[in-house]
Structures are given as structure tokens and as C-alpha cells.
Amino acid sequence: MASIPQPQPQHILQLSEDQRKRFVASFDRVYSDIDGVLWSMEHNVPRAIEGYAALERAGKEVTFVTNNSVRTVDQCIKRFGRLGMKVAPEQIWHPAQTTVHYLRSIKFEGLIYIIATKEFKDILRAAGFKLLDGPNEFIEENYESLAKHIFDRQPVSAVIIDVDFNLSSAKLMRAHLYLRRPECILIAGATDRILPVAKGVNIIGPGMFSSILIESSGREAITMGKPGRDLGDMLMKHHRITVPSRVLMIGDMLAQDVCFGRRCGFQTLLVLSGGCTLEQLQSEKLPELLPDYYADSVADLVQLFDGETIKSHV
């Protein structure tokens, strides 16, 4: 039986007038990625802030959902400020923050073994959680030394893994040992398997390492980064979203942003200002990675909304 062709994404500036009006009126809330959408390591995306201003003038509620917990909320707010954008702390969600929300929602009180950055750990400690980490020192290359660093009797009830620039095999081994305990849960933050850091330059992302724990332990991870449905459920509950299709997800990555939107039932808009090229979009065949719409950048929203007076439904 022949497969049914998937509808191709439409560029938002190639929509007919009727399509444009329907699209603008079809969503009330926007979830947006940050890196690759507003800025990258190298530069700021030209006129990106004007695109968000157009959304706000049209009455859309904007929340930024990022997998990058290396940069704190305060650091994000300062960078937004340098661009001329006023963003409140509650408008920014990243894996450390969502992990705190999740742990509180299940009334977690146990000991956590964590593989993450200092910033991530600081957020959890500030929220009152007890953490273990390491080994952070050099380990001699023999099994006796390794055993001293990965075996212990600490009553760990959760393992958390996110970005850790000092990740080691010993840390993964120690986490794997804790996960032998049936009561120990596994929480994953950022899931990016590849991170675009410059034009044409990608590095291995944290998702590769969390996959090692998932596969070696046979455990399902509770995912607090995109494209985790656990994150989507938390956001929808927090914002009291009852009709997911009236949410627009904006991002620059197919596997993280578009897949996240698809899993949650949101509309999806891919921007080509970051980690995905037009050629990659056009060659993508998996339906769960194909966006509803695409744009060169969020700056295209200015032209989309130009002269448009339709407001979101309440």
C-alpha cells in the first residue's frame, strides 16, 4: 500500500491573504526557543525582537522554552535587555527550572545524584534539594581506584543528567549503579544529541550521554527538556492550556522544537536562523519532524502581521 504524502511546510510569507488571517487568528500562546532563534554564540538574529513585538501587539502570550540551562534566567534577562526586550523571569523555562517544578509536584524529598553544570546544581540547592555529584578529581587508571569513586551506600532516590562539560565515564558508571535501585528515578534535562555552536560546526550534545544511561539501565527517563512530553504536560498544566492546537511552537531545530510541538499537539513554526537549513528541512521525511510552517527568521512575523488587525480569541 502506497504511503500517503505528507503536506509540505508553508513559508509564512507565501500564505494567501485568507491563509494568513486564519493562521494569525489560530493561536493565542507562543512557546519559543531562544538559541538560534534570537541569538547564537556568534551573533544576534537581525530584527528578531521586532518579530516578538509584533506577536505581543497582536495579543499573543509569549513564553521562552529553552534546553540551555548553562545560561541562568538572570543571564537570559540581561541579554534580552541588551537587545531591547523586557522579559520577566516567569517567561523563561529551562531544564533546571522545570526539574524543580517536577520534583515539587511529586513532593520529592530524597537524595539526588546529579550530572550537570554548577548553575543547574545551584538552582536545585536553592530550591532546597539535597545533591551528590562527582567524582570531580582525577582517577588513577585501575579498577581499585575506580571502585572507590563509583561504589557507595548513599540512599540516592533520583539521578539527574543534563549538560556537564566535565562529564566522565566514572560519573556515568556511578549514576548507572544508583539506577539499579527500583525506587531511583531518572530525570533528563536537555536532550539535544547534536549542538550547533557556529555556522557549519556541531558538537556532541547532552542527549548522547543521557541515552547511555537510558540504554544501559533499561529505564525510561522523565524528560524535562524538549522534546519531552513530560515538559509539555507541565507547561500546559501551568498555563492552563485546554486546546493545545491554539499554541504555536517556534524553534530552529527539527528534533527538539518541532518534535516537541508535534508531540504536544501544538502548531509549529521552524525558523532557518539557527540549527536547520532549508536543504535539511526539504530533505526531512519523518512526519513528526516536519513543521506546519517555516520562516527565514522570526523577523518575518513583522511582515506577516503588517496590517493584520485580527486578535487572538480569549
PDB file of C-alpha atoms in Angstrom:
ATOM      1  CA  MET A   1       0.000   0.000   0.000  1.00  0.00           C
ATOM      2  CA  ALA A   2       1.439   3.375  -1.046  1.00  0.00           C
ATOM      3  CA  SER A   3       2.287   5.801   1.745  1.00  0.00           C
ATOM      4  CA  ILE A   4       0.266   8.988   1.992  1.00  0.00           C
ATOM      5  CA  PRO A   5       2.370  12.038   1.043  1.00  0.00           C
ATOM      6  CA  GLN A   6       2.917  14.433   3.921  1.00  0.00           C
ATOM      7  CA  PRO A   7       1.845  18.056   3.383  1.00  0.00           C
ATOM      8  CA  GLN A   8       4.875  20.254   2.882  1.00  0.00           C
ATOM      9  CA  PRO A   9       5.518  23.121   5.335  1.00  0.00           C
ATOM     10  CA  GLN A  10       4.475  26.549   4.088  1.00  0.00           C
ATOM     11  CA  HIS A  11       6.588  29.672   4.331  1.00  0.00           C
ATOM     12  CA  ILE A  12       4.570  32.180   6.330  1.00  0.00           C
ATOM     13  CA  LEU A  13       5.203  34.942   3.783  1.00  0.00           C
ATOM     14  CA  GLN A  14       3.870  32.791   0.953  1.00  0.00           C
ATOM     15  CA  LEU A  15       0.458  32.282   2.546  1.00  0.00           C
ATOM     16  CA  SER A  16      -2.568  33.684   0.763  1.00  0.00           C
ATOM     17  CA  GLU A  17      -4.400  36.534   2.459  1.00  0.00           C
ATOM     18  CA  ASP A  18      -7.080  34.146   3.686  1.00  0.00           C
ATOM     19  CA  GLN A  19      -4.491  31.649   4.959  1.00  0.00           C
ATOM     20  CA  ARG A  20      -2.602  34.428   6.687  1.00  0.00           C
ATOM     21  CA  LYS A  21      -5.693  35.636   8.526  1.00  0.00           C
ATOM     22  CA  ARG A  22      -6.610  32.115   9.604  1.00  0.00           C
ATOM     23  CA  PHE A  23      -3.082  31.437  10.843  1.00  0.00           C
ATOM     24  CA  VAL A  24      -2.809  34.677  12.820  1.00  0.00           C
ATOM     25  CA  ALA A  25      -6.165  34.004  14.481  1.00  0.00           C
ATOM     26  CA  SER A  26      -5.446  30.319  15.141  1.00  0.00           C
ATOM     27  CA  PHE A  27      -3.180  30.647  18.198  1.00  0.00           C
ATOM     28  CA  ASP A  28      -3.226  32.558  21.482  1.00  0.00           C
ATOM     29  CA  ARG A  29       0.023  31.473  23.112  1.00  0.00           C
ATOM     30  CA  VAL A  30       3.555  31.137  21.787  1.00  0.00           C
ATOM     31  CA  TYR A  31       6.295  28.908  23.141  1.00  0.00           C
ATOM     32  CA  SER A  32       9.620  29.931  21.655  1.00  0.00           C
ATOM     33  CA  ASP A  33      13.128  28.578  21.714  1.00  0.00           C
ATOM     34  CA  ILE A  34      15.942  31.110  22.295  1.00  0.00           C
ATOM     35  CA  ASP A  35      19.315  29.944  20.922  1.00  0.00           C
ATOM     36  CA  GLY A  36      19.229  30.008  17.134  1.00  0.00           C
ATOM     37  CA  VAL A  37      16.001  31.997  17.180  1.00  0.00           C
ATOM     38  CA  LEU A  38      17.038  35.211  18.920  1.00  0.00           C
ATOM     39  CA  TRP A  39      20.791  34.770  19.027  1.00  0.00           C
ATOM     40  CA  SER A  40      23.654  32.329  18.600  1.00  0.00           C
ATOM     41  CA  MET A  41      27.168  32.193  20.019  1.00  0.00           C
ATOM     42  CA  GLU A  42      28.312  34.373  17.124  1.00  0.00           C
ATOM     43  CA  HIS A  43      25.609  36.970  16.616  1.00  0.00           C
ATOM     44  CA  ASN A  44      22.100  38.249  17.314  1.00  0.00           C
ATOM     45  CA  VAL A  45      19.415  37.425  14.766  1.00  0.00           C
ATOM     46  CA  PRO A  46      18.643  40.683  12.905  1.00  0.00           C
ATOM     47  CA  ARG A  47      15.257  42.227  13.753  1.00  0.00           C
ATOM     48  CA  ALA A  48      14.230  39.233  15.849  1.00  0.00           C
ATOM     49  CA  ILE A  49      12.931  41.483  18.622  1.00  0.00           C
ATOM     50  CA  GLU A  50      10.599  43.141  16.108  1.00  0.00           C
ATOM     51  CA  GLY A  51       9.006  39.766  15.432  1.00  0.00           C
ATOM     52  CA  TYR A  52       8.215  39.279  19.109  1.00  0.00           C
ATOM     53  CA  ALA A  53       6.925  42.837  19.345  1.00  0.00           C
ATOM     54  CA  ALA A  54       4.512  42.004  16.513  1.00  0.00           C
ATOM     55  CA  LEU A  55       3.289  38.944  18.430  1.00  0.00           C
ATOM     56  CA  GLU A  56       2.718  40.958  21.585  1.00  0.00           C
ATOM     57  CA  ARG A  57       0.879  43.723  19.713  1.00  0.00           C
ATOM     58  CA  ALA A  58      -1.457  41.033  18.380  1.00  0.00           C
ATOM     59  CA  GLY A  59      -2.211  39.921  21.933  1.00  0.00           C
ATOM     60  CA  LYS A  60      -0.191  36.690  21.907  1.00  0.00           C
ATOM     61  CA  GLU A  61       1.244  35.396  25.193  1.00  0.00           C
ATOM     62  CA  VAL A  62       4.938  34.577  24.737  1.00  0.00           C
ATOM     63  CA  THR A  63       6.959  32.137  26.866  1.00  0.00           C
ATOM     64  CA  PHE A  64      10.550  31.144  26.111  1.00  0.00           C
ATOM     65  CA  VAL A  65      11.305  27.429  26.469  1.00  0.00           C
ATOM     66  CA  THR A  66      14.986  26.559  26.103  1.00  0.00           C
ATOM     67  CA  ASN A  67      17.108  23.454  26.582  1.00  0.00           C
ATOM     68  CA  ASN A  68      20.069  25.647  27.548  1.00  0.00           C
ATOM     69  CA  SER A  69      20.394  25.604  31.333  1.00  0.00           C
ATOM     70  CA  VAL A  70      24.057  26.647  31.181  1.00  0.00           C
ATOM     71  CA  ARG A  71      22.798  30.229  30.951  1.00  0.00           C
ATOM     72  CA  THR A  72      20.763  31.234  34.004  1.00  0.00           C
ATOM     73  CA  VAL A  73      17.420  33.019  33.852  1.00  0.00           C
ATOM     74  CA  ASP A  74      19.094  36.223  35.085  1.00  0.00           C
ATOM     75  CA  GLN A  75      21.715  35.977  32.350  1.00  0.00           C
ATOM     76  CA  CYS A  76      18.982  35.473  29.756  1.00  0.00           C
ATOM     77  CA  ILE A  77      17.085  38.503  31.024  1.00  0.00           C
ATOM     78  CA  LYS A  78      20.220  40.650  30.794  1.00  0.00           C
ATOM     79  CA  ARG A  79      20.882  39.545  27.234  1.00  0.00           C
ATOM     80  CA  PHE A  80      17.242  40.172  26.300  1.00  0.00           C
ATOM     81  CA  GLY A  81      17.697  43.622  27.819  1.00  0.00           C
ATOM     82  CA  ARG A  82      20.728  44.325  25.648  1.00  0.00           C
ATOM     83  CA  LEU A  83      18.544  43.562  22.644  1.00  0.00           C
ATOM     84  CA  GLY A  84      15.904  45.979  23.898  1.00  0.00           C
ATOM     85  CA  MET A  85      13.433  43.311  25.099  1.00  0.00           C
ATOM     86  CA  LYS A  86      11.825  43.340  28.521  1.00  0.00           C
ATOM     87  CA  VAL A  87      11.261  39.724  29.584  1.00  0.00           C
ATOM     88  CA  ALA A  88      10.038  38.649  33.032  1.00  0.00           C
ATOM     89  CA  PRO A  89      11.642  35.690  34.854  1.00  0.00           C
ATOM     90  CA  GLU A  90       8.406  33.702  34.680  1.00  0.00           C
ATOM     91  CA  GLN A  91       8.541  33.904  30.864  1.00  0.00           C
ATOM     92  CA  ILE A  92      11.691  31.758  30.726  1.00  0.00           C
ATOM     93  CA  TRP A  93      11.671  27.989  31.257  1.00  0.00           C
ATOM     94  CA  HIS A  94      14.734  25.743  31.079  1.00  0.00           C
ATOM     95  CA  PRO A  95      15.540  22.204  32.322  1.00  0.00           C
ATOM     96  CA  ALA A  96      16.774  23.217  35.786  1.00  0.00           C
ATOM     97  CA  GLN A  97      13.624  25.215  36.445  1.00  0.00           C
ATOM     98  CA  THR A  98      11.278  22.551  35.097  1.00  0.00           C
ATOM     99  CA  THR A  99      13.099  19.912  37.125  1.00  0.00           C
ATOM    100  CA  VAL A 100      12.408  21.907  40.291  1.00  0.00           C
ATOM    101  CA  HIS A 101       8.733  22.197  39.311  1.00  0.00           C
ATOM    102  CA  TYR A 102       8.537  18.469  38.696  1.00  0.00           C
ATOM    103  CA  LEU A 103      10.258  17.447  41.925  1.00  0.00           C
ATOM    104  CA  ARG A 104       7.966  19.712  43.903  1.00  0.00           C
ATOM    105  CA  SER A 105       4.907  18.353  42.104  1.00  0.00           C
ATOM    106  CA  ILE A 106       5.740  14.815  43.254  1.00  0.00           C
ATOM    107  CA  LYS A 107       6.763  16.059  46.717  1.00  0.00           C
ATOM    108  CA  PHE A 108      10.265  14.636  46.282  1.00  0.00           C
ATOM    109  CA  GLU A 109      12.364  14.668  49.461  1.00  0.00           C
ATOM    110  CA  GLY A 110      15.158  12.191  48.777  1.00  0.00           C
ATOM    111  CA  LEU A 111      18.819  12.428  47.853  1.00  0.00           C
ATOM    112  CA  ILE A 112      19.733  13.305  44.246  1.00  0.00           C
ATOM    113  CA  TYR A 113      22.811  12.267  42.301  1.00  0.00           C
ATOM    114  CA  ILE A 114      23.338  14.935  39.652  1.00  0.00           C
ATOM    115  CA  ILE A 115      25.408  15.276  36.488  1.00  0.00           C
ATOM    116  CA  ALA A 116      25.040  18.919  35.441  1.00  0.00           C
ATOM    117  CA  THR A 117      26.617  22.361  35.478  1.00  0.00           C
ATOM    118  CA  LYS A 118      27.240  24.397  38.612  1.00  0.00           C
ATOM    119  CA  GLU A 119      24.379  26.714  37.579  1.00  0.00           C
ATOM    120  CA  PHE A 120      21.941  23.804  37.373  1.00  0.00           C
ATOM    121  CA  LYS A 121      23.047  22.474  40.754  1.00  0.00           C
ATOM    122  CA  ASP A 122      22.780  25.912  42.349  1.00  0.00           C
ATOM    123  CA  ILE A 123      19.135  26.188  41.253  1.00  0.00           C
ATOM    124  CA  LEU A 124      18.260  22.823  42.802  1.00  0.00           C
ATOM    125  CA  ARG A 125      20.135  23.569  46.014  1.00  0.00           C
ATOM    126  CA  ALA A 126      18.430  26.957  46.290  1.00  0.00           C
ATOM    127  CA  ALA A 127      15.103  25.123  45.977  1.00  0.00           C
ATOM    128  CA  GLY A 128      16.050  23.009  48.991  1.00  0.00           C
ATOM    129  CA  PHE A 129      17.071  19.712  47.386  1.00  0.00           C
ATOM    130  CA  LYS A 130      19.991  17.580  48.635  1.00  0.00           C
ATOM    131  CA  LEU A 131      22.574  16.748  45.975  1.00  0.00           C
ATOM    132  CA  LEU A 132      25.510  14.430  45.424  1.00  0.00           C
ATOM    133  CA  ASP A 133      27.885  14.807  42.491  1.00  0.00           C
ATOM    134  CA  GLY A 134      31.313  13.709  41.299  1.00  0.00           C
ATOM    135  CA  PRO A 135      33.805  12.213  41.189  1.00  0.00           C
ATOM    136  CA  ASN A 136      35.364  15.520  40.209  1.00  0.00           C
ATOM    137  CA  GLU A 137      39.006  14.605  40.777  1.00  0.00           C
ATOM    138  CA  PHE A 138      41.466  12.631  38.675  1.00  0.00           C
ATOM    139  CA  ILE A 139      41.062   8.863  38.979  1.00  0.00           C
ATOM    140  CA  GLU A 140      44.025   6.534  38.621  1.00  0.00           C
ATOM    141  CA  GLU A 141      43.557   4.110  35.767  1.00  0.00           C
ATOM    142  CA  ASN A 142      42.992   0.926  37.724  1.00  0.00           C
ATOM    143  CA  TYR A 143      39.835  -0.795  38.934  1.00  0.00           C
ATOM    144  CA  GLU A 144      40.640  -0.339  42.607  1.00  0.00           C
ATOM    145  CA  SER A 145      40.682   3.442  42.223  1.00  0.00           C
ATOM    146  CA  LEU A 146      37.551   3.367  40.063  1.00  0.00           C
ATOM    147  CA  ALA A 147      35.662   1.264  42.597  1.00  0.00           C
ATOM    148  CA  LYS A 148      36.417   3.733  45.385  1.00  0.00           C
ATOM    149  CA  HIS A 149      34.817   6.516  43.361  1.00  0.00           C
ATOM    150  CA  ILE A 150      31.684   4.862  41.986  1.00  0.00           C
ATOM    151  CA  PHE A 151      30.502   2.459  44.719  1.00  0.00           C
ATOM    152  CA  ASP A 152      28.840   3.745  47.875  1.00  0.00           C
ATOM    153  CA  ARG A 153      25.801   3.184  50.084  1.00  0.00           C
ATOM    154  CA  GLN A 154      24.210   6.627  49.744  1.00  0.00           C
ATOM    155  CA  PRO A 155      20.375   6.380  49.630  1.00  0.00           C
ATOM    156  CA  VAL A 156      20.008   8.061  46.224  1.00  0.00           C
ATOM    157  CA  SER A 157      16.388   8.314  45.069  1.00  0.00           C
ATOM    158  CA  ALA A 158      16.900  10.222  41.804  1.00  0.00           C
ATOM    159  CA  VAL A 159      19.545  10.598  39.117  1.00  0.00           C
ATOM    160  CA  ILE A 160      19.520  13.806  37.078  1.00  0.00           C
ATOM    161  CA  ILE A 161      21.584  14.300  33.926  1.00  0.00           C
ATOM    162  CA  ASP A 162      21.904  17.494  31.915  1.00  0.00           C
ATOM    163  CA  VAL A 163      24.825  19.381  30.366  1.00  0.00           C
ATOM    164  CA  ASP A 164      28.136  18.724  32.125  1.00  0.00           C
ATOM    165  CA  PHE A 165      31.292  19.993  30.429  1.00  0.00           C
ATOM    166  CA  ASN A 166      33.327  17.872  32.869  1.00  0.00           C
ATOM    167  CA  LEU A 167      31.413  14.668  32.289  1.00  0.00           C
ATOM    168  CA  SER A 168      33.417  11.482  32.788  1.00  0.00           C
ATOM    169  CA  SER A 169      32.851   7.775  32.341  1.00  0.00           C
ATOM    170  CA  ALA A 170      33.116   7.429  36.133  1.00  0.00           C
ATOM    171  CA  LYS A 171      30.143   9.754  36.635  1.00  0.00           C
ATOM    172  CA  LEU A 172      28.040   7.721  34.203  1.00  0.00           C
ATOM    173  CA  MET A 173      29.104   4.490  35.912  1.00  0.00           C
ATOM    174  CA  ARG A 174      28.165   5.869  39.314  1.00  0.00           C
ATOM    175  CA  ALA A 175      24.768   7.019  38.013  1.00  0.00           C
ATOM    176  CA  HIS A 176      24.184   3.615  36.417  1.00  0.00           C
ATOM    177  CA  LEU A 177      24.836   1.887  39.735  1.00  0.00           C
ATOM    178  CA  TYR A 178      22.293   4.069  41.535  1.00  0.00           C
ATOM    179  CA  LEU A 179      19.718   3.276  38.839  1.00  0.00           C
ATOM    180  CA  ARG A 180      19.871  -0.426  39.740  1.00  0.00           C
ATOM    181  CA  ARG A 181      17.617   0.502  42.641  1.00  0.00           C
ATOM    182  CA  PRO A 182      13.942   0.194  41.586  1.00  0.00           C
ATOM    183  CA  GLU A 183      12.941   3.260  43.613  1.00  0.00           C
ATOM    184  CA  CYS A 184      15.542   5.508  41.929  1.00  0.00           C
ATOM    185  CA  ILE A 185      14.063   7.679  39.161  1.00  0.00           C
ATOM    186  CA  LEU A 186      15.942   9.033  36.142  1.00  0.00           C
ATOM    187  CA  ILE A 187      15.416  12.647  35.063  1.00  0.00           C
ATOM    188  CA  ALA A 188      16.936  14.020  31.854  1.00  0.00           C
ATOM    189  CA  GLY A 189      17.257  17.702  31.041  1.00  0.00           C
ATOM    190  CA  ALA A 190      18.450  18.804  27.612  1.00  0.00           C
ATOM    191  CA  THR A 191      18.070  16.044  25.011  1.00  0.00           C
ATOM    192  CA  ASP A 192      19.987  17.600  22.111  1.00  0.00           C
ATOM    193  CA  ARG A 193      22.168  14.936  20.534  1.00  0.00           C
ATOM    194  CA  ILE A 194      23.986  17.494  18.410  1.00  0.00           C
ATOM    195  CA  LEU A 195      24.532  21.169  19.340  1.00  0.00           C
ATOM    196  CA  PRO A 196      25.125  23.756  16.575  1.00  0.00           C
ATOM    197  CA  VAL A 197      27.662  26.206  18.003  1.00  0.00           C
ATOM    198  CA  ALA A 198      28.658  28.068  14.838  1.00  0.00           C
ATOM    199  CA  LYS A 199      27.780  28.051  11.158  1.00  0.00           C
ATOM    200  CA  GLY A 200      28.617  24.568   9.909  1.00  0.00           C
ATOM    201  CA  VAL A 201      30.055  23.497  13.285  1.00  0.00           C
ATOM    202  CA  ASN A 202      28.242  20.997  15.527  1.00  0.00           C
ATOM    203  CA  ILE A 203      29.362  19.351  18.757  1.00  0.00           C
ATOM    204  CA  ILE A 204      28.083  16.320  20.663  1.00  0.00           C
ATOM    205  CA  GLY A 205      25.110  17.279  22.829  1.00  0.00           C
ATOM    206  CA  PRO A 206      23.965  16.015  26.248  1.00  0.00           C
ATOM    207  CA  GLY A 207      21.322  13.761  24.712  1.00  0.00           C
ATOM    208  CA  MET A 208      24.053  11.364  23.609  1.00  0.00           C
ATOM    209  CA  PHE A 209      25.135  10.856  27.214  1.00  0.00           C
ATOM    210  CA  SER A 210      21.662  10.576  28.723  1.00  0.00           C
ATOM    211  CA  SER A 211      20.980   7.894  26.093  1.00  0.00           C
ATOM    212  CA  ILE A 212      23.857   5.879  27.561  1.00  0.00           C
ATOM    213  CA  LEU A 213      22.125   5.838  30.953  1.00  0.00           C
ATOM    214  CA  ILE A 214      18.721   5.082  29.453  1.00  0.00           C
ATOM    215  CA  GLU A 215      20.019   2.194  27.363  1.00  0.00           C
ATOM    216  CA  SER A 216      22.364   0.736  29.983  1.00  0.00           C
ATOM    217  CA  SER A 217      19.817   0.872  32.818  1.00  0.00           C
ATOM    218  CA  GLY A 218      16.757  -0.059  30.786  1.00  0.00           C
ATOM    219  CA  ARG A 219      14.935   2.801  32.472  1.00  0.00           C
ATOM    220  CA  GLU A 220      12.614   5.384  30.965  1.00  0.00           C
ATOM    221  CA  ALA A 221      13.724   8.955  31.606  1.00  0.00           C
ATOM    222  CA  ILE A 222      11.407  11.692  32.814  1.00  0.00           C
ATOM    223  CA  THR A 223      12.367  14.366  30.298  1.00  0.00           C
ATOM    224  CA  MET A 224      12.444  17.992  31.405  1.00  0.00           C
ATOM    225  CA  GLY A 225      13.807  19.338  28.106  1.00  0.00           C
ATOM    226  CA  LYS A 226      12.407  19.480  24.588  1.00  0.00           C
ATOM    227  CA  PRO A 227      11.069  17.299  23.001  1.00  0.00           C
ATOM    228  CA  GLY A 228       9.978  15.587  26.227  1.00  0.00           C
ATOM    229  CA  ARG A 229       6.235  15.184  26.619  1.00  0.00           C
ATOM    230  CA  ASP A 230       6.768  15.435  30.392  1.00  0.00           C
ATOM    231  CA  LEU A 231       7.862  19.044  29.851  1.00  0.00           C
ATOM    232  CA  GLY A 232       4.892  19.701  27.572  1.00  0.00           C
ATOM    233  CA  ASP A 233       2.409  18.348  30.106  1.00  0.00           C
ATOM    234  CA  MET A 234       3.939  20.540  32.805  1.00  0.00           C
ATOM    235  CA  LEU A 235       3.748  23.677  30.657  1.00  0.00           C
ATOM    236  CA  MET A 236       0.157  23.015  29.636  1.00  0.00           C
ATOM    237  CA  LYS A 237      -0.874  22.427  33.235  1.00  0.00           C
ATOM    238  CA  HIS A 238       0.955  25.551  34.427  1.00  0.00           C
ATOM    239  CA  HIS A 239      -0.603  27.764  31.740  1.00  0.00           C
ATOM    240  CA  ARG A 240      -3.987  26.008  31.918  1.00  0.00           C
ATOM    241  CA  ILE A 241      -3.968  25.114  28.247  1.00  0.00           C
ATOM    242  CA  THR A 242      -7.002  23.051  27.298  1.00  0.00           C
ATOM    243  CA  VAL A 243      -6.711  23.327  23.495  1.00  0.00           C
ATOM    244  CA  PRO A 244      -3.085  22.545  22.531  1.00  0.00           C
ATOM    245  CA  SER A 245      -3.689  23.410  18.870  1.00  0.00           C
ATOM    246  CA  ARG A 246      -4.069  27.058  19.880  1.00  0.00           C
ATOM    247  CA  VAL A 247      -0.386  27.131  20.877  1.00  0.00           C
ATOM    248  CA  LEU A 248       2.392  27.959  18.397  1.00  0.00           C
ATOM    249  CA  MET A 249       5.850  26.497  18.988  1.00  0.00           C
ATOM    250  CA  ILE A 250       8.701  28.467  17.376  1.00  0.00           C
ATOM    251  CA  GLY A 251      12.175  26.985  17.104  1.00  0.00           C
ATOM    252  CA  ASP A 252      15.188  26.330  14.911  1.00  0.00           C
ATOM    253  CA  MET A 253      15.682  22.578  15.470  1.00  0.00           C
ATOM    254  CA  LEU A 254      13.606  19.769  13.974  1.00  0.00           C
ATOM    255  CA  ALA A 255      14.421  17.091  16.562  1.00  0.00           C
ATOM    256  CA  GLN A 256      13.920  19.349  19.579  1.00  0.00           C
ATOM    257  CA  ASP A 257      11.499  22.185  18.795  1.00  0.00           C
ATOM    258  CA  VAL A 258       9.333  20.780  16.009  1.00  0.00           C
ATOM    259  CA  CYS A 259       9.158  17.300  17.521  1.00  0.00           C
ATOM    260  CA  PHE A 260       8.226  18.856  20.880  1.00  0.00           C
ATOM    261  CA  GLY A 261       5.411  20.832  19.310  1.00  0.00           C
ATOM    262  CA  ARG A 262       4.147  17.813  17.399  1.00  0.00           C
ATOM    263  CA  ARG A 263       4.134  15.597  20.494  1.00  0.00           C
ATOM    264  CA  CYS A 264       2.148  18.164  22.444  1.00  0.00           C
ATOM    265  CA  GLY A 265      -0.373  18.923  19.688  1.00  0.00           C
ATOM    266  CA  PHE A 266       0.892  22.486  19.111  1.00  0.00           C
ATOM    267  CA  GLN A 267       1.220  24.234  15.788  1.00  0.00           C
ATOM    268  CA  THR A 268       4.868  24.526  14.762  1.00  0.00           C
ATOM    269  CA  LEU A 269       6.945  27.224  13.079  1.00  0.00           C
ATOM    270  CA  LEU A 270      10.548  26.449  12.124  1.00  0.00           C
ATOM    271  CA  VAL A 271      12.926  29.367  11.629  1.00  0.00           C
ATOM    272  CA  LEU A 272      16.024  28.950   9.450  1.00  0.00           C
ATOM    273  CA  SER A 273      18.185  31.315  11.506  1.00  0.00           C
ATOM    274  CA  GLY A 274      19.827  28.605  13.607  1.00  0.00           C
ATOM    275  CA  GLY A 275      20.463  24.872  13.521  1.00  0.00           C
ATOM    276  CA  CYS A 276      18.409  23.826  10.493  1.00  0.00           C
ATOM    277  CA  THR A 277      18.946  24.796   6.856  1.00  0.00           C
ATOM    278  CA  LEU A 278      16.348  24.935   4.107  1.00  0.00           C
ATOM    279  CA  GLU A 279      18.025  21.926   2.480  1.00  0.00           C
ATOM    280  CA  GLN A 280      17.713  19.907   5.686  1.00  0.00           C
ATOM    281  CA  LEU A 281      14.068  20.879   6.029  1.00  0.00           C
ATOM    282  CA  GLN A 282      13.291  19.923   2.427  1.00  0.00           C
ATOM    283  CA  SER A 283      15.021  16.556   2.786  1.00  0.00           C
ATOM    284  CA  GLU A 284      13.270  15.625   6.048  1.00  0.00           C
ATOM    285  CA  LYS A 285      10.800  12.747   5.607  1.00  0.00           C
ATOM    286  CA  LEU A 286       9.673  11.935   9.153  1.00  0.00           C
ATOM    287  CA  PRO A 287       6.184  13.416   9.749  1.00  0.00           C
ATOM    288  CA  GLU A 288       6.930  14.074  13.435  1.00  0.00           C
ATOM    289  CA  LEU A 289       9.824  16.344  12.442  1.00  0.00           C
ATOM    290  CA  LEU A 290       8.026  18.367   9.770  1.00  0.00           C
ATOM    291  CA  PRO A 291       6.734  21.790  10.899  1.00  0.00           C
ATOM    292  CA  ASP A 292       3.426  23.273   9.829  1.00  0.00           C
ATOM    293  CA  TYR A 293       5.146  26.480   8.735  1.00  0.00           C
ATOM    294  CA  TYR A 294       8.634  27.863   8.302  1.00  0.00           C
ATOM    295  CA  ALA A 295      10.258  31.275   8.010  1.00  0.00           C
ATOM    296  CA  ASP A 296      13.700  32.695   7.358  1.00  0.00           C
ATOM    297  CA  SER A 297      13.628  34.114  10.894  1.00  0.00           C
ATOM    298  CA  VAL A 298      11.141  35.444  13.442  1.00  0.00           C
ATOM    299  CA  ALA A 299      11.640  38.827  11.783  1.00  0.00           C
ATOM    300  CA  ASP A 300       9.265  37.548   9.065  1.00  0.00           C
ATOM    301  CA  LEU A 301       6.469  37.838  11.639  1.00  0.00           C
ATOM    302  CA  VAL A 302       6.632  41.608  11.236  1.00  0.00           C
ATOM    303  CA  GLN A 303       5.540  41.349   7.623  1.00  0.00           C
ATOM    304  CA  LEU A 304       3.044  38.606   8.439  1.00  0.00           C
ATOM    305  CA  PHE A 305       1.294  40.800  10.988  1.00  0.00           C
ATOM    306  CA  ASP A 306       1.674  44.012   8.975  1.00  0.00           C
ATOM    307  CA  GLY A 307      -1.791  45.478   8.686  1.00  0.00           C
ATOM    308  CA  GLU A 308      -3.338  42.493  10.408  1.00  0.00           C
ATOM    309  CA  THR A 309      -5.940  43.529  12.972  1.00  0.00           C
ATOM    310  CA  ILE A 310      -7.241  40.094  13.963  1.00  0.00           C
ATOM    311  CA  LYS A 311      -6.652  39.424  17.658  1.00  0.00           C
ATOM    312  CA  SER A 312      -6.389  36.121  19.477  1.00  0.00           C
ATOM    313  CA  HIS A 313      -9.569  34.555  20.813  1.00  0.00           C
ATOM    314  CA  VAL A 314      -9.884  34.808  24.581  1.00  0.00           C
TER     315      VAL A 314
END
